[in-house]
CSV table of C-alpha atoms and ligand atoms in Angstrom, one decimal:
chain,number,residue,atom,x,y,z
A,1,MET,CA,-13.3,13.2,-13.6
A,2,ASN,CA,-11.4,11.9,-10.6
A,3,LEU,CA,-12.7,12.2,-7.1
A,4,HIS,CA,-10.5,12.4,-4.0
A,5,GLU,CA,-10.6,9.5,-1.6
A,6,TYR,CA,-12.4,11.5,1.0
A,7,GLN,CA,-15.1,12.4,-1.5
A,8,ALA,CA,-15.4,8.8,-2.7
A,9,ARG,CA,-15.7,7.6,0.9
A,10,ASP,CA,-18.6,10.0,1.5
A,11,ILE,CA,-20.4,8.6,-1.5
A,12,LEU,CA,-19.8,5.0,-0.7
A,13,ARG,CA,-20.8,5.6,3.0
A,14,ARG,CA,-24.1,7.1,1.7
A,15,TYR,CA,-24.7,3.8,-0.1
A,16,GLY,CA,-24.3,1.9,3.2
A,17,ILE,CA,-20.8,0.6,2.7
A,18,PRO,CA,-18.9,0.3,6.1
A,19,ILE,CA,-16.0,2.8,6.1
A,20,PRO,CA,-14.3,4.3,9.1
A,21,PRO,CA,-15.1,7.9,9.8
A,22,GLY,CA,-12.5,10.6,8.8
A,23,GLU,CA,-11.9,14.3,8.3
A,24,VAL,CA,-9.8,16.3,6.0
A,25,ALA,CA,-6.9,18.6,7.2
A,26,GLU,CA,-5.0,21.3,5.3
A,27,THR,CA,-2.4,21.9,8.0
A,28,PRO,CA,-0.5,19.7,10.5
A,29,GLU,CA,-2.3,21.5,13.4
A,30,GLN,CA,-5.7,20.6,11.9
A,31,ALA,CA,-4.6,17.0,11.5
A,32,ARG,CA,-3.5,16.8,15.1
A,33,GLU,CA,-6.9,18.2,16.3
A,34,ILE,CA,-8.8,15.7,14.2
A,35,ALA,CA,-6.8,12.8,15.5
A,36,GLN,CA,-7.5,14.0,19.0
A,37,ARG,CA,-11.2,14.2,18.4
A,38,LEU,CA,-11.2,10.8,16.8
A,39,ALA,CA,-9.4,9.3,19.8
A,40,GLY,CA,-12.1,10.9,22.0
A,41,THR,CA,-14.9,9.1,20.2
A,42,GLY,CA,-13.2,5.7,21.0
A,43,GLY,CA,-13.7,3.5,18.0
A,44,GLY,CA,-11.4,0.8,19.3
A,45,SER,CA,-8.3,2.1,17.6
A,46,GLY,CA,-6.6,3.1,20.8
A,47,GLY,CA,-6.1,6.6,19.5
A,48,ARG,CA,-4.1,5.4,16.5
A,49,VAL,CA,-4.9,7.0,13.2
A,50,VAL,CA,-3.9,6.9,9.6
A,51,VAL,CA,-2.9,10.1,7.8
A,52,LYS,CA,-3.5,9.8,4.0
A,53,ALA,CA,-2.5,12.1,1.1
A,54,GLN,CA,-5.4,13.3,-0.9
A,55,VAL,CA,-4.2,13.3,-4.5
A,56,HIS,CA,-5.5,11.9,-7.8
A,57,ALA,CA,-2.9,9.1,-7.8
A,58,GLY,CA,-2.8,5.5,-6.8
A,59,GLY,CA,0.1,3.9,-5.0
A,60,ARG,CA,0.2,6.6,-2.3
A,61,GLY,CA,1.1,4.0,0.3
A,62,LYS,CA,4.3,3.0,-1.6
A,63,ALA,CA,5.1,6.7,-2.2
A,64,GLY,CA,5.0,7.4,1.6
A,65,GLY,CA,1.7,9.2,1.4
A,66,VAL,CA,-0.1,6.9,3.9
A,67,LYS,CA,1.2,6.8,7.4
A,68,LEU,CA,0.1,5.2,10.7
A,69,ALA,CA,0.3,7.4,13.8
A,70,LYS,CA,0.2,6.1,17.4
A,71,ASP,CA,-1.3,9.4,18.7
A,72,ALA,CA,-2.4,12.9,17.8
A,73,ALA,CA,1.1,14.4,18.1
A,74,GLU,CA,2.5,11.8,15.6
A,75,ALA,CA,-0.4,12.4,13.3
A,76,GLY,CA,0.6,16.1,13.2
A,77,GLU,CA,4.2,15.1,12.3
A,78,HIS,CA,3.1,12.8,9.6
A,79,ALA,CA,0.7,15.4,8.2
A,80,ALA,CA,3.6,18.0,8.1
A,81,ARG,CA,5.7,15.6,6.0
A,82,ILE,CA,2.9,14.5,3.7
A,83,LEU,CA,1.6,18.0,3.1
A,84,GLY,CA,5.0,18.9,1.7
A,85,MET,CA,5.1,16.0,-0.7
A,86,SER,CA,4.3,15.6,-4.4
A,87,ILE,CA,3.1,12.2,-5.5
A,88,LYS,CA,3.4,11.4,-9.2
A,89,GLY,CA,3.9,15.1,-9.9
A,90,LEU,CA,0.8,16.2,-8.0
A,91,PRO,CA,1.3,18.4,-4.9
A,92,VAL,CA,-0.5,17.2,-1.8
A,93,ARG,CA,-2.7,20.0,-0.4
A,94,ARG,CA,-4.9,17.9,1.9
A,95,VAL,CA,-4.7,14.9,4.1
A,96,LEU,CA,-7.4,12.6,5.4
A,97,VAL,CA,-7.2,11.6,9.0
A,98,THR,CA,-9.0,8.4,9.9
A,99,PRO,CA,-8.9,5.9,12.8
A,100,ALA,CA,-6.5,3.1,12.1
A,101,ALA,CA,-8.1,-0.3,11.6
A,102,GLU,CA,-6.6,-3.6,12.6
A,103,ILE,CA,-6.1,-5.7,9.5
A,104,ALA,CA,-6.3,-9.5,9.3
A,105,SER,CA,-6.6,-9.6,5.5
A,106,GLU,CA,-6.7,-7.3,2.5
A,107,SER,CA,-8.9,-7.9,-0.6
A,108,TYR,CA,-9.6,-6.0,-3.8
A,109,LEU,CA,-13.0,-5.0,-5.1
A,110,GLY,CA,-13.5,-3.0,-8.3
A,111,ILE,CA,-16.0,-2.3,-11.0
A,112,ILE,CA,-15.1,-0.9,-14.4
A,113,VAL,CA,-17.0,-0.3,-17.7
A,114,ASP,CA,-15.7,-3.0,-19.9
A,115,ARG,CA,-15.8,-2.3,-23.6
A,116,ALA,CA,-15.3,-5.9,-24.7
A,117,SER,CA,-18.4,-7.2,-22.9
A,118,GLN,CA,-20.1,-3.8,-23.1
A,119,ARG,CA,-21.0,-4.2,-19.5
A,120,PRO,CA,-19.9,-3.2,-16.0
A,121,VAL,CA,-17.4,-5.8,-14.9
A,122,LEU,CA,-17.0,-6.6,-11.2
A,123,MET,CA,-13.5,-7.8,-10.3
A,124,VAL,CA,-12.5,-9.2,-7.0
A,125,SER,CA,-9.2,-10.6,-5.7
A,126,PRO,CA,-8.1,-12.0,-2.3
A,127,ALA,CA,-4.7,-10.4,-3.2
A,128,GLY,CA,-5.7,-6.9,-2.1
A,129,GLY,CA,-3.7,-4.0,-0.8
A,130,VAL,CA,-1.0,-4.1,-3.5
A,131,ASP,CA,-1.2,-2.8,-7.1
A,132,ILE,CA,-4.0,-4.8,-8.8
A,133,GLU,CA,-2.0,-4.3,-12.1
A,134,GLU,CA,0.8,-6.4,-10.5
A,135,VAL,CA,-1.6,-9.1,-9.5
A,136,ALA,CA,-3.1,-9.1,-13.1
A,137,ALA,CA,0.4,-9.5,-14.5
A,138,LYS,CA,1.9,-12.0,-12.2
A,139,THR,CA,-1.0,-14.1,-10.8
A,140,PRO,CA,-4.0,-13.4,-13.0
A,141,GLU,CA,-5.7,-16.5,-11.6
A,142,ARG,CA,-6.2,-14.6,-8.4
A,143,ILE,CA,-8.5,-12.1,-10.0
A,144,HIS,CA,-12.2,-13.2,-10.4
A,145,ARG,CA,-14.5,-11.4,-12.8
A,146,LEU,CA,-18.2,-11.1,-13.5
A,147,ALA,CA,-19.9,-9.1,-16.2
A,148,VAL,CA,-23.0,-7.6,-14.7
A,149,ASP,CA,-26.2,-7.5,-16.8
A,150,PRO,CA,-27.4,-3.9,-16.3
A,151,ARG,CA,-31.0,-4.9,-16.7
A,152,TYR,CA,-30.9,-6.9,-13.5
A,153,GLY,CA,-27.9,-5.4,-11.6
A,154,LEU,CA,-25.7,-7.5,-9.4
A,155,LEU,CA,-27.8,-10.3,-8.0
A,156,ALA,CA,-27.4,-11.6,-4.5
A,157,HIS,CA,-26.2,-15.1,-5.5
A,158,GLN,CA,-23.7,-13.7,-7.9
A,159,ALA,CA,-22.3,-11.4,-5.3
A,160,LEU,CA,-22.1,-14.3,-2.7
A,161,GLY,CA,-20.4,-16.5,-5.3
A,162,LEU,CA,-17.6,-13.9,-5.7
A,163,ALA,CA,-17.5,-13.1,-2.0
A,164,LEU,CA,-16.7,-16.8,-1.3
A,165,LYS,CA,-13.5,-16.4,-3.3
A,166,LEU,CA,-12.5,-13.8,-0.7
A,167,TYR,CA,-13.7,-15.3,2.6
A,168,ARG,CA,-14.3,-18.8,3.9
A,169,GLU,CA,-16.3,-17.7,6.9
A,170,MET,CA,-20.0,-17.3,6.0
A,171,PRO,CA,-20.6,-14.1,8.0
A,172,GLN,CA,-17.7,-12.3,6.3
A,173,ALA,CA,-18.7,-13.6,2.8
A,174,ARG,CA,-22.2,-12.3,3.4
A,175,ALA,CA,-20.9,-8.9,4.5
A,176,ALA,CA,-18.6,-8.7,1.4
A,177,ALA,CA,-21.4,-9.7,-0.9
A,178,ASP,CA,-23.6,-7.0,0.6
A,179,ILE,CA,-20.8,-4.5,0.0
A,180,MET,CA,-20.5,-5.6,-3.6
A,181,GLN,CA,-24.2,-5.0,-4.2
A,182,ARG,CA,-24.0,-1.6,-2.6
A,183,LEU,CA,-20.9,-0.8,-4.6
A,184,TYR,CA,-22.7,-1.7,-7.8
A,185,ALA,CA,-25.7,0.4,-6.9
A,186,ALA,CA,-23.4,3.4,-6.2
A,187,PHE,CA,-21.5,2.8,-9.5
A,188,TYR,CA,-24.7,2.7,-11.5
A,189,ALA,CA,-26.3,5.7,-9.7
A,190,VAL,CA,-23.4,8.2,-10.1
A,191,GLY,CA,-22.4,7.1,-13.6
A,192,ALA,CA,-19.0,6.0,-12.7
A,193,SER,CA,-16.5,4.5,-15.2
A,194,LEU,CA,-14.5,3.0,-12.3
A,195,MET,CA,-15.1,2.3,-8.6
A,196,GLU,CA,-12.5,0.6,-6.5
A,197,ILE,CA,-12.1,-0.5,-2.9
A,198,ASN,CA,-8.5,-1.5,-2.2
A,199,PRO,CA,-8.1,-2.7,0.4
A,200,LEU,CA,-11.4,-4.2,1.5
A,201,VAL,CA,-10.3,-5.5,4.9
A,202,ALA,CA,-11.3,-8.1,7.4
A,203,THR,CA,-10.4,-7.2,11.0
A,204,PRO,CA,-9.2,-9.8,13.6
A,205,ASP,CA,-12.7,-9.7,15.1
A,206,GLY,CA,-14.3,-10.6,11.7
A,207,THR,CA,-15.7,-7.2,10.6
A,208,VAL,CA,-15.4,-6.4,6.9
A,209,ALA,CA,-14.8,-2.7,5.9
A,210,ALA,CA,-13.5,-0.5,3.1
A,211,LEU,CA,-10.3,1.4,4.0
A,212,ASP,CA,-9.7,3.1,0.6
A,213,ALA,CA,-12.1,4.3,-2.1
A,214,LYS,CA,-11.4,5.4,-5.7
A,215,ILE,CA,-14.1,6.8,-8.0
A,216,VAL,CA,-13.7,8.0,-11.6
A,217,VAL,CA,-16.9,9.5,-13.1
A,218,ASP,CA,-17.4,9.7,-16.9
A,219,ASP,CA,-17.3,13.4,-17.8
A,220,ASN,CA,-20.3,12.9,-20.0
A,221,GLU,CA,-22.4,12.1,-16.9
A,222,LEU,CA,-21.6,15.3,-15.1
A,223,GLU,CA,-24.5,17.2,-16.6
A,224,ARG,CA,-26.9,14.7,-15.2
A,225,HIS,CA,-25.1,14.8,-11.8
A,226,PRO,CA,-24.5,18.4,-10.8
A,227,GLU,CA,-23.8,17.2,-7.2
A,228,ILE,CA,-20.9,15.1,-8.5
A,229,ALA,CA,-19.7,17.8,-10.9
A,230,ALA,CA,-19.5,20.2,-7.8
A,231,LEU,CA,-16.8,17.9,-6.3
A,232,ARG,CA,-14.3,18.7,-9.0
A,233,ASP,CA,-11.0,20.0,-7.6
A,234,PRO,CA,-9.1,21.8,-10.4
A,235,SER,CA,-6.2,22.4,-8.1
A,236,ALA,CA,-5.6,18.7,-8.1
A,237,GLU,CA,-5.7,18.3,-11.9
A,238,ALA,CA,-3.0,18.6,-14.5
A,239,PRO,CA,-2.9,22.4,-15.3
A,240,SER,CA,-3.0,21.8,-19.0
A,241,GLU,CA,-6.3,19.8,-18.7
A,242,VAL,CA,-7.9,22.6,-16.6
A,243,GLN,CA,-6.9,25.3,-19.2
A,244,ALA,CA,-8.1,23.2,-22.1
A,245,ARG,CA,-11.5,22.7,-20.4
A,246,GLN,CA,-11.8,26.4,-19.9
A,247,ALA,CA,-11.0,27.0,-23.5
A,248,GLY,CA,-13.7,24.5,-24.7
A,249,LEU,CA,-11.1,22.1,-26.1
A,250,THR,CA,-11.2,18.3,-25.6
A,251,PHE,CA,-7.7,17.6,-24.4
A,252,ILE,CA,-6.0,14.7,-22.7
A,253,LYS,CA,-2.3,15.0,-21.6
A,254,LEU,CA,-0.2,12.0,-22.6
A,255,GLU,CA,3.5,11.1,-22.0
A,256,GLY,CA,5.0,11.5,-25.5
A,257,SER,CA,6.8,14.3,-27.4
A,258,VAL,CA,4.7,15.0,-30.5
A,259,GLY,CA,2.1,17.6,-29.7
A,260,CYS,CA,-1.0,17.0,-31.7
A,261,CYS,CA,-3.5,19.6,-32.8
A,262,VAL,CA,-6.4,18.1,-34.7
A,263,ASN,CA,-10.0,18.7,-35.6
A,264,GLY,CA,-12.4,15.9,-34.8
A,265,ALA,CA,-12.1,13.1,-32.4
A,266,GLY,CA,-11.9,10.4,-35.1
A,267,LEU,CA,-9.1,12.2,-36.9
A,268,ALA,CA,-7.3,12.9,-33.6
A,269,MET,CA,-7.3,9.2,-32.8
A,270,ALA,CA,-6.2,8.3,-36.4
A,271,THR,CA,-3.4,10.9,-36.1
A,272,MET,CA,-2.2,9.4,-32.8
A,273,ASP,CA,-2.2,5.9,-34.3
A,274,LEU,CA,-0.1,7.2,-37.2
A,275,VAL,CA,2.3,9.0,-34.9
A,276,LYS,CA,2.9,5.6,-33.1
A,277,TYR,CA,3.0,3.8,-36.4
A,278,TYR,CA,5.9,6.0,-37.5
A,279,GLY,CA,7.7,5.4,-34.3
A,280,GLY,CA,6.7,8.5,-32.3
A,281,GLU,CA,4.7,9.1,-29.1
A,282,PRO,CA,1.9,11.6,-28.9
A,283,ALA,CA,2.2,14.2,-26.2
A,284,ASN,CA,-1.6,14.7,-26.1
A,285,PHE,CA,-5.0,14.1,-27.5
A,286,LEU,CA,-6.5,17.3,-28.7
A,287,ASP,CA,-9.7,18.0,-30.6
A,288,ILE,CA,-10.1,21.7,-31.5
A,289,GLY,CA,-13.7,20.8,-32.4
A,290,GLY,CA,-15.8,21.0,-35.5
A,291,SER,CA,-16.5,24.7,-36.0
A,292,SER,CA,-13.1,26.1,-35.0
A,293,ASN,CA,-12.2,29.8,-34.8
A,294,PRO,CA,-8.7,31.2,-34.7
A,295,GLN,CA,-8.9,31.8,-30.9
A,296,LYS,CA,-9.3,28.0,-30.3
A,297,VAL,CA,-6.1,27.4,-32.2
A,298,VAL,CA,-4.3,30.1,-30.2
A,299,ASP,CA,-5.5,28.5,-26.9
A,300,ALA,CA,-4.5,25.0,-28.1
A,301,LEU,CA,-1.0,26.1,-29.1
A,302,ARG,CA,-0.6,28.0,-25.8
A,303,ILE,CA,-1.4,24.8,-23.9
A,304,ILE,CA,0.8,22.5,-26.1
A,305,THR,CA,3.8,24.8,-26.1
A,306,ALA,CA,3.7,25.1,-22.3
A,307,ASP,CA,4.3,21.3,-22.1
A,308,ARG,CA,8.1,20.9,-21.8
A,309,SER,CA,8.1,17.4,-23.1
A,310,VAL,CA,6.8,18.5,-26.5
A,311,ARG,CA,9.5,18.4,-29.1
A,312,SER,CA,7.4,19.0,-32.2
A,313,ILE,CA,3.9,20.1,-33.0
A,314,LEU,CA,1.8,18.4,-35.6
A,315,PHE,CA,-1.3,20.1,-37.1
A,316,ASN,CA,-3.6,17.8,-38.8
A,317,ILE,CA,-6.7,19.5,-40.1
A,318,PHE,CA,-9.4,18.2,-42.4
A,319,GLY,CA,-11.4,21.2,-43.5
A,320,GLY,CA,-15.1,20.5,-43.5
A,321,ILE,CA,-17.1,22.7,-41.2
A,322,THR,CA,-13.7,23.7,-39.9
A,323,ARG,CA,-12.2,26.3,-42.3
A,324,CYS,CA,-8.5,25.8,-43.0
A,325,ASP,CA,-8.0,29.6,-43.2
A,326,ASP,CA,-9.4,30.0,-39.6
A,327,VAL,CA,-6.8,27.5,-38.4
A,328,ALA,CA,-4.0,29.2,-40.4
A,329,ASN,CA,-5.0,32.6,-38.9
A,330,GLY,CA,-4.9,31.0,-35.5
A,331,ILE,CA,-1.4,29.7,-36.0
A,332,VAL,CA,-0.2,33.1,-37.2
A,333,GLN,CA,-1.9,34.9,-34.3
A,334,ALA,CA,-0.4,32.4,-31.8
A,335,THR,CA,3.2,33.0,-33.1
A,336,GLN,CA,2.6,36.8,-32.6
A,337,GLN,CA,1.5,36.3,-29.0
A,338,PHE,CA,4.1,33.8,-27.7
A,339,PRO,CA,7.3,32.1,-29.1
A,340,MET,CA,7.1,28.7,-30.8
A,341,LYS,CA,10.0,27.0,-29.1
A,342,VAL,CA,9.6,23.8,-31.2
A,343,PRO,CA,9.1,23.1,-34.9
A,344,LEU,CA,5.6,23.0,-36.3
A,345,VAL,CA,4.5,20.6,-39.0
A,346,ILE,CA,1.2,21.7,-40.6
A,347,ARG,CA,-1.0,19.5,-42.7
A,348,LEU,CA,-4.3,20.9,-43.9
A,349,THR,CA,-6.7,20.0,-46.6
A,350,GLY,CA,-10.3,20.7,-47.5
A,351,THR,CA,-12.4,23.9,-47.1
A,352,ASN,CA,-10.4,27.1,-47.9
A,353,GLU,CA,-7.2,25.1,-48.2
A,354,ALA,CA,-5.7,27.4,-50.9
A,355,LEU,CA,-6.4,30.5,-48.8
A,356,ALA,CA,-4.9,28.8,-45.7
A,357,ILE,CA,-1.7,28.0,-47.6
A,358,GLU,CA,-1.5,31.6,-48.8
A,359,ILE,CA,-1.8,32.9,-45.2
A,360,LEU,CA,0.8,30.4,-43.9
A,361,THR,CA,3.3,31.0,-46.7
A,362,LYS,CA,3.1,34.8,-46.2
A,363,ALA,CA,3.9,34.2,-42.5
A,364,GLY,CA,6.9,32.0,-43.4
A,365,PHE,CA,5.3,28.6,-42.7
A,366,SER,CA,5.0,25.7,-45.2
A,367,ALA,CA,2.0,23.5,-45.3
A,368,LEU,CA,1.5,19.9,-46.4
A,369,THR,CA,-1.6,18.2,-47.7
A,370,ASP,CA,-0.5,14.6,-47.2
A,371,MET,CA,-1.2,13.1,-43.8
A,372,ASP,CA,1.5,10.4,-43.8
A,373,GLU,CA,4.2,12.8,-44.9
A,374,ALA,CA,3.2,15.3,-42.2
A,375,VAL,CA,3.2,12.7,-39.4
A,376,LYS,CA,6.6,11.3,-40.6
A,377,GLN,CA,8.1,14.8,-40.5
A,378,ALA,CA,6.7,15.6,-37.1
A,379,VAL,CA,8.0,12.3,-35.6
A,380,ALA,CA,11.5,12.9,-37.2
A,381,LYS,CA,11.6,16.5,-35.8
A,382,ALA,CA,10.6,15.3,-32.4
A,383,ARG,CA,13.5,12.8,-32.6
A,384,ALA,CA,16.0,15.3,-33.8
A,385,ALA,CA,15.2,17.8,-31.1
B,401,GDP,P1,-3.0,3.6,-1.8
B,401,GDP,O1,-1.6,3.1,-1.7
B,401,GDP,O2,-3.0,4.9,-2.5
B,401,GDP,O3,-3.9,2.6,-2.5
B,401,GDP,O4,-3.6,3.9,-0.3
B,401,GDP,P2,-4.4,2.9,0.7
B,401,GDP,O5,-5.4,3.7,1.3
B,401,GDP,O6,-4.9,1.7,0.0
B,401,GDP,O7,-3.3,2.5,1.8
B,401,GDP,C1,-2.2,1.7,1.4
B,401,GDP,C2,-2.0,0.7,2.5
B,401,GDP,O8,-1.9,1.3,3.8
B,401,GDP,C3,-3.1,-0.3,2.6
B,401,GDP,O9,-3.1,-1.4,1.7
B,401,GDP,C4,-2.9,-0.8,4.0
B,401,GDP,O10,-2.0,-1.9,4.1
B,401,GDP,C5,-2.3,0.4,4.8
B,401,GDP,N1,-3.4,1.0,5.5
B,401,GDP,C6,-4.4,1.9,5.1
B,401,GDP,N2,-5.2,2.2,6.1
B,401,GDP,C7,-4.9,1.4,7.2
B,401,GDP,C8,-5.4,1.2,8.5
B,401,GDP,O11,-6.4,1.8,8.9
B,401,GDP,N3,-4.8,0.4,9.3
B,401,GDP,C9,-3.7,-0.3,8.9
B,401,GDP,N4,-3.1,-1.2,9.8
B,401,GDP,N5,-3.1,-0.2,7.7
B,401,GDP,C10,-3.7,0.7,6.8
B,402,MN,MN1,-5.6,1.6,-2.1
């Protein structure tokens, strides 16, 4: 689950990380009022504020979603423009208004769960502000990494060692090291899979502060953290993922054209691998779950067919606890409820396979039992469409 920047800022602030204050606006008028109020509290920014789009996307700065305003009136104008924007397909419904900081340098701080080392890895770079992916591609030597042993956490000397890659002045290095340890504590406490501060800035007077915050929380942690789960904003998520969650399906939207409807996460992964192997691109990851019923199949098809980039739909069902006839009935019911605008390729084998094939044949569908053959056909049909 993604958090908005303003939510991530609140969390990091609670862990003692220095972050300028800020408030969220839904209208230009509110943005103007907040800017006025922030100017009244001083803060050394001379009334200048930053207006920032609150969407689940990075690179807002480049997209025009982060704007400096010299006064409250200009903050209102920027807010009006940003509130009308979409960034990476996501409509901007809220902006954060925060006092503008003076920037002497921008660094990057991030922690991710790293599968290779099976640990949280802290990454820092003096080349902050820009896309860290770009730094990783062009100047990888400017990124410094440390795998943290979760038994001990991030130790003071480790943090200081990394902080000295960012700052030569000792007071700034100490401040950055303290921020790293606090970031690690927050990361561990909320069950994040990613936490990022980009940019971490030094101001001309030598203060170190976080000006941006990104947090992704592992969905499996949400049950343990109801206070984090409550921060979910479905209006900021891909509509297909929201519908899938409501239907009890495990669904992740991807960029390709072959819609996949599979039972079991392992088979879903194998199916996506095969789609790629035969030259196609999956449009989604979808696991209809172990004990399917026809309704889940109807829900799944409704979500997949609503995606305009889908050119063919591949069913790959291995009947165990899942009964193939349930899936077949779901497919038939779905076609009665809404039009299938793209070709279906159905492969099913296992429990009640013969019954399923009978149901499908009666309804005018053909079914395959060979997985390779089915994937090849689905890829070919997506290409031909
Ligand atoms: P992102 O592009 O989505 O990562 O949004 P950021 O919050 O990181 O902002 C993008 C860029 O805007 C930063 O790298 C800064 O260069 C600039 N920026 C953000 N906040 C401030 C600020 O308070 N003062 C100044 N001068 N620049 C800022
Ligand atoms: Mn940023």
